[in-house]
CSV table of C-alpha atoms and ligand atoms in Angstrom, one decimal:
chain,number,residue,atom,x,y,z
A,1,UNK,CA,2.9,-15.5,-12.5
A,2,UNK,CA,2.0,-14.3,-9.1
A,3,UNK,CA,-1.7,-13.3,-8.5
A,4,UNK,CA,-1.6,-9.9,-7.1
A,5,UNK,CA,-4.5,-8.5,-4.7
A,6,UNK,CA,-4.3,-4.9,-3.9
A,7,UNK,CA,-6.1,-3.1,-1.0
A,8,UNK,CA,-6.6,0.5,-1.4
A,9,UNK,CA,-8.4,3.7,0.8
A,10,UNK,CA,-8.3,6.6,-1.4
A,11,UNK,CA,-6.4,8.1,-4.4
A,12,UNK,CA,-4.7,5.0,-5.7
A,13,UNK,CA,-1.9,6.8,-7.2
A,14,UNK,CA,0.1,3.8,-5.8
A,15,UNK,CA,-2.4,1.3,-7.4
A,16,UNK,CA,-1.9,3.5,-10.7
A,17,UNK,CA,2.0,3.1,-10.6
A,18,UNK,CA,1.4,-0.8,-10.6
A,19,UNK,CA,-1.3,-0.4,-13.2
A,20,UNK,CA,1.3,1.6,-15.4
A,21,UNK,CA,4.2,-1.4,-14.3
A,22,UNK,CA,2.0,-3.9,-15.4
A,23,UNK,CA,1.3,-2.1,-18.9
A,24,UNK,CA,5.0,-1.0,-19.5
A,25,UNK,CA,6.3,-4.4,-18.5
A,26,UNK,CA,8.2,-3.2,-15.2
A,27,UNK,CA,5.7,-5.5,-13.2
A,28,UNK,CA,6.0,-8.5,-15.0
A,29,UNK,CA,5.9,-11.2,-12.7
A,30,UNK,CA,2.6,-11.1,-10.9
A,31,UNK,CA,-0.7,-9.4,-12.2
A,32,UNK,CA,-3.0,-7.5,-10.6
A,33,UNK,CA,-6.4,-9.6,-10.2
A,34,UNK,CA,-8.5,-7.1,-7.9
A,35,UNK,CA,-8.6,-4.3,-5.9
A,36,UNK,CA,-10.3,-4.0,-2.2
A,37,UNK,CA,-11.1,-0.6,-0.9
A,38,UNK,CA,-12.8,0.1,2.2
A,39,UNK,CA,-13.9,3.3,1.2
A,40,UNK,CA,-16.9,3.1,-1.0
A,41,UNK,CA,-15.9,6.8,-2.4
A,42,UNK,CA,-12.4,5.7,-3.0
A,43,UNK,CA,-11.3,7.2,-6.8
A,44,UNK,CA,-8.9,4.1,-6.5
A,45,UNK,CA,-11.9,1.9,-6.9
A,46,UNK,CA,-12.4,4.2,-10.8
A,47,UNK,CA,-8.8,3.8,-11.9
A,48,UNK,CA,-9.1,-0.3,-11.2
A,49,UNK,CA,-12.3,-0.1,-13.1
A,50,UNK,CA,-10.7,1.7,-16.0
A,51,UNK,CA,-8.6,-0.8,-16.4
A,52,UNK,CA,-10.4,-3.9,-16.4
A,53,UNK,CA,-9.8,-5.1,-12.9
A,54,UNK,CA,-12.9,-6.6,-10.7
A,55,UNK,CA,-13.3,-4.2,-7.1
A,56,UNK,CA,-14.8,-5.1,-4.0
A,57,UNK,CA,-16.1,-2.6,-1.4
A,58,UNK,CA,-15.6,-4.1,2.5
A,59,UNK,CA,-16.2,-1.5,5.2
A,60,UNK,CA,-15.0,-2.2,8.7
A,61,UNK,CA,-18.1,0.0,10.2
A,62,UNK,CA,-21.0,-0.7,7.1
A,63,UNK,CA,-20.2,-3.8,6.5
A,64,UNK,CA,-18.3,-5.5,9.3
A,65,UNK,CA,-20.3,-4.0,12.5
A,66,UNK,CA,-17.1,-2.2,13.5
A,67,UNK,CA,-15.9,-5.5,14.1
A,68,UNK,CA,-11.7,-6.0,13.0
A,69,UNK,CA,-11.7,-9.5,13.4
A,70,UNK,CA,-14.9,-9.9,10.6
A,71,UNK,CA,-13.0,-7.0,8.7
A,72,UNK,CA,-9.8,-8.9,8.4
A,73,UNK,CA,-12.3,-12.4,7.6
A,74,UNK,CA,-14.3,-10.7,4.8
A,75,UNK,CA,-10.9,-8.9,3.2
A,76,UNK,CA,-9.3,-12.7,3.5
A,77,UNK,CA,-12.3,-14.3,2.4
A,78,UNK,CA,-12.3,-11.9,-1.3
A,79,UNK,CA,-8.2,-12.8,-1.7
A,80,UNK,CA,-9.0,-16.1,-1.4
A,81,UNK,CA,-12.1,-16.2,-3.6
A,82,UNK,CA,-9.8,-14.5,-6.1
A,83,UNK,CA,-6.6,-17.2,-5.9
A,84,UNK,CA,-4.2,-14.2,-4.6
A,85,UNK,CA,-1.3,-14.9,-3.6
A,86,UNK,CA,0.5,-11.6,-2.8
A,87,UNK,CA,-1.6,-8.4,-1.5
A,88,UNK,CA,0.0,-5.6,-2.0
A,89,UNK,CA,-1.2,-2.5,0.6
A,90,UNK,CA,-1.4,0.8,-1.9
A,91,UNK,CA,-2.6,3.3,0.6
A,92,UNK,CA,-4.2,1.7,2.6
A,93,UNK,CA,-4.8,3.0,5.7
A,94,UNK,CA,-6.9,0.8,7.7
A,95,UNK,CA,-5.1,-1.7,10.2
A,96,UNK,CA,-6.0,-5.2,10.3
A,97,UNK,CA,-4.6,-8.2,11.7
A,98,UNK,CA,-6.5,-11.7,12.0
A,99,UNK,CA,-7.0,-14.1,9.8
A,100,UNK,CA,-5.7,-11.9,6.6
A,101,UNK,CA,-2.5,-11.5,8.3
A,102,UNK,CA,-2.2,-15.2,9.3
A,103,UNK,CA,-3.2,-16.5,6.2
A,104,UNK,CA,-1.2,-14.4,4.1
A,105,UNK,CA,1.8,-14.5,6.6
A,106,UNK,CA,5.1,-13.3,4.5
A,107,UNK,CA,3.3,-12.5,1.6
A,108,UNK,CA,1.7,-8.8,2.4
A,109,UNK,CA,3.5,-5.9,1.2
A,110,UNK,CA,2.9,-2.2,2.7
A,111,UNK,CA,4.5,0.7,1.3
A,112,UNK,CA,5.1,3.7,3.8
A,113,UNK,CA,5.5,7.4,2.8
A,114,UNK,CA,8.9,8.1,5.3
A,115,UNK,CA,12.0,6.1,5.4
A,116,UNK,CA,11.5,3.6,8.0
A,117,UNK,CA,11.8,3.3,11.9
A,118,UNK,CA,11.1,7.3,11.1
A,119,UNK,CA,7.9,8.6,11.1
A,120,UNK,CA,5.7,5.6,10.9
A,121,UNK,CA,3.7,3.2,13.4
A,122,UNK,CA,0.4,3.3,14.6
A,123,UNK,CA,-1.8,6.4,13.5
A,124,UNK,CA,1.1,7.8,11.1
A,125,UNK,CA,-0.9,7.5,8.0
A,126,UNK,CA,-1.5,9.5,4.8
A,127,UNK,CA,-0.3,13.2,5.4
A,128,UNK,CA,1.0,12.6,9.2
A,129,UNK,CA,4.6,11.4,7.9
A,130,UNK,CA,5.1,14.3,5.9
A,131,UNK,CA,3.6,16.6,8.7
A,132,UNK,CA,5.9,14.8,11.4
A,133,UNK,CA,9.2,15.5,8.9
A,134,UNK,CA,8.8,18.4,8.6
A,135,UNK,CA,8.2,19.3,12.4
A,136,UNK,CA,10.8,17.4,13.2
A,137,UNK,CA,13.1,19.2,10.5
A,138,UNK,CA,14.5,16.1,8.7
A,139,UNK,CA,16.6,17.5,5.2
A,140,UNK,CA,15.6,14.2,3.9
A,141,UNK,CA,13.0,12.1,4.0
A,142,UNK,CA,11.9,9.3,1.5
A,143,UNK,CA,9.5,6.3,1.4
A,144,UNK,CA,9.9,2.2,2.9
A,145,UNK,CA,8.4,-1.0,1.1
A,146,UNK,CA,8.3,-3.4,3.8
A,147,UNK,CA,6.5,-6.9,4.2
A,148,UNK,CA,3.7,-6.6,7.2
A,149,UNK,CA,3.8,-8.0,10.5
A,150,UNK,CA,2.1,-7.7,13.6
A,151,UNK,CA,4.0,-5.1,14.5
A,152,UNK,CA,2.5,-1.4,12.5
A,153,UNK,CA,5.4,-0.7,9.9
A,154,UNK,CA,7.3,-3.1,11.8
A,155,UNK,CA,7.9,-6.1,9.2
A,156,UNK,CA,11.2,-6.5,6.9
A,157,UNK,CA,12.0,-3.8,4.8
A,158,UNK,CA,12.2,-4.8,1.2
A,159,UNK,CA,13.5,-1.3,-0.3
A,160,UNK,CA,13.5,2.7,0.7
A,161,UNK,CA,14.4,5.6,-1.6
A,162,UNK,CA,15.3,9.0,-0.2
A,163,UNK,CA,14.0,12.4,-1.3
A,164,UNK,CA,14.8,15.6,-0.2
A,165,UNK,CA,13.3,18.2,2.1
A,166,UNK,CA,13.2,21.7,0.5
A,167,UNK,CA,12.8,25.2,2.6
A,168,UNK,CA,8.9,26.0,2.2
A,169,UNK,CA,7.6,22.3,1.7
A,170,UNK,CA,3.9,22.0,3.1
A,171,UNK,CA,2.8,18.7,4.2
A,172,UNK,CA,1.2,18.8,0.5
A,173,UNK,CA,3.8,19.7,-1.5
A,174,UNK,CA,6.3,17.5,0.0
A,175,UNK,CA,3.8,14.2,0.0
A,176,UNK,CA,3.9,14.6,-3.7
A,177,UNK,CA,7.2,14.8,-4.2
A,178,UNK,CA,7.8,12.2,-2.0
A,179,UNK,CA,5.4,10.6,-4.4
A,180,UNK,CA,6.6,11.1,-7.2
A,181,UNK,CA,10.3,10.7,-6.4
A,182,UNK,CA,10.0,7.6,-4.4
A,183,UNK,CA,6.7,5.9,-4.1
A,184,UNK,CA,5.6,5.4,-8.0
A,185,UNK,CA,9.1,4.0,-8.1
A,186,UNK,CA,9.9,1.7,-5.5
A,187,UNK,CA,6.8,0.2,-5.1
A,188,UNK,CA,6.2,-1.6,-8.2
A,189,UNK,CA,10.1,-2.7,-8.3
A,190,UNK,CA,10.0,-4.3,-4.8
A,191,UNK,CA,6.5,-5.9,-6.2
A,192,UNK,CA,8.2,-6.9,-9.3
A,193,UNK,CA,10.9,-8.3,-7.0
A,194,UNK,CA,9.3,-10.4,-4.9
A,195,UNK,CA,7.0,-12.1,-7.1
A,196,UNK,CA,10.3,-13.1,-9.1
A,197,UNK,CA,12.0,-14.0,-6.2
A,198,UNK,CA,9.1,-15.9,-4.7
A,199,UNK,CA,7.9,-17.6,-7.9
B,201,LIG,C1,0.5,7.2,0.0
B,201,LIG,O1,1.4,8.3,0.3
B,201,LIG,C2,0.9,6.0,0.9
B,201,LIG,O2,2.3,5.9,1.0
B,201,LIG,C3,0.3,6.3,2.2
B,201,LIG,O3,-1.0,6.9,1.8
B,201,LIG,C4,-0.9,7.5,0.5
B,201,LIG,C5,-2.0,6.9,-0.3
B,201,LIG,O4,-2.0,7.5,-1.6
B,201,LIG,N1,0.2,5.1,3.0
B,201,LIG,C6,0.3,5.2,4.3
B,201,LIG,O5,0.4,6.2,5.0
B,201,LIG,C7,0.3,3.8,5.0
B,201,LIG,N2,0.7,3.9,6.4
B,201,LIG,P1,-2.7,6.8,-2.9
B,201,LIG,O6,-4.1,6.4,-2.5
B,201,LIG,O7,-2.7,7.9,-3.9
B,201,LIG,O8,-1.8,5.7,-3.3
């Protein structure tokens, strides 16, 4: 059984769908042992609560003087304290690279709310995807799991599911079906996945 860290920044509908995995038995190989937000208002941070799983604040600015490098030590430093062996990235939208990265080389995985080399990379985050589809005037778009790198949304893509575009979607509407349709799906199979296939 892998030990599962996840880092979140907001919502945490992502961490949910893992939650619900774990409960239903869809995540069955690795277990979630705590959550890291670097929001201290994160709702993510109540839904780990509410189901028994120890959070930990770590703020780049409050707590880490703005400093990346001490953010990426301190967010190490709690996976470690823990015994995680995968961290999984469930909306989160800070970047980090450092020790965290190094030491967990291979083993973090990001999911990413377009279908990969579309709409991502450095400062498409959150809404900005979905706002960049639809300029763009893609039919379909979808979500990426991938396994991070140096490179932003650059690493090997584990698994992508496509969802379509619909005349009148508003950034909004069209993150949540993206959501819905893609996202609470993929991302605890490809967790599922490779904690099997790495066991
Ligand atoms: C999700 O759509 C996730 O794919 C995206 O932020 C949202 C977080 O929602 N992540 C990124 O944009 C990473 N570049 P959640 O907090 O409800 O899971």
């Amino acid at each position: 059984m892998k030990r599962i860290g996840v880092l979140i920044s907001g919502g945490g509908t992502n961490l949910q769908a893992l939650i619900d995995a774990q409960k239903s038995g869809i995540l069955k190989s690795g277990e979630i042992v705590c959550v890291c937000s670097n929001s201290a208002s994160a709702y993510g941070l109540t839904r780990a609560a509410n189901a028994g799983i120890p959070t930990k604040i770590i703020r780049k600015n409050a707590d880490c003087g703005g400093d990346i490098d001490e953010f990426s030590r301190q967010i190490c430093a709690y996976m470690k304290e823990m015994r995680v062996d995968v961290v999984v990235l469930a909306g989160f939208l800070a970047i980090f690279g450092g020790e965290l990265l190094k030491e967990y080389s291979g083993r973090i995985i990001n999911i990413h709310p377009s279908l990969i080399p579309s709409f991502c990379g450095e400062g498409m985050y959150g809404l900005k995807p979905h706002r960049a589809a639809l300029d763009y005037g893609v039919k379909v778009t979808g979500a990426t799991v991938h396994l991070v790198n140096e490179v932003v949304d650059g690493g090997k893509i584990l698994m992508q599911k496509a969802v379509e575009v619909q005349d009148g979607d508003t950034p909004e509407v069209l993150q949540k079906r993206v959501m819905e349709q893609a996202e609470w799906i993929i991302l605890p199979q490809a967790v599922e996945k490779f904690c099997a296939e790495n066991a």
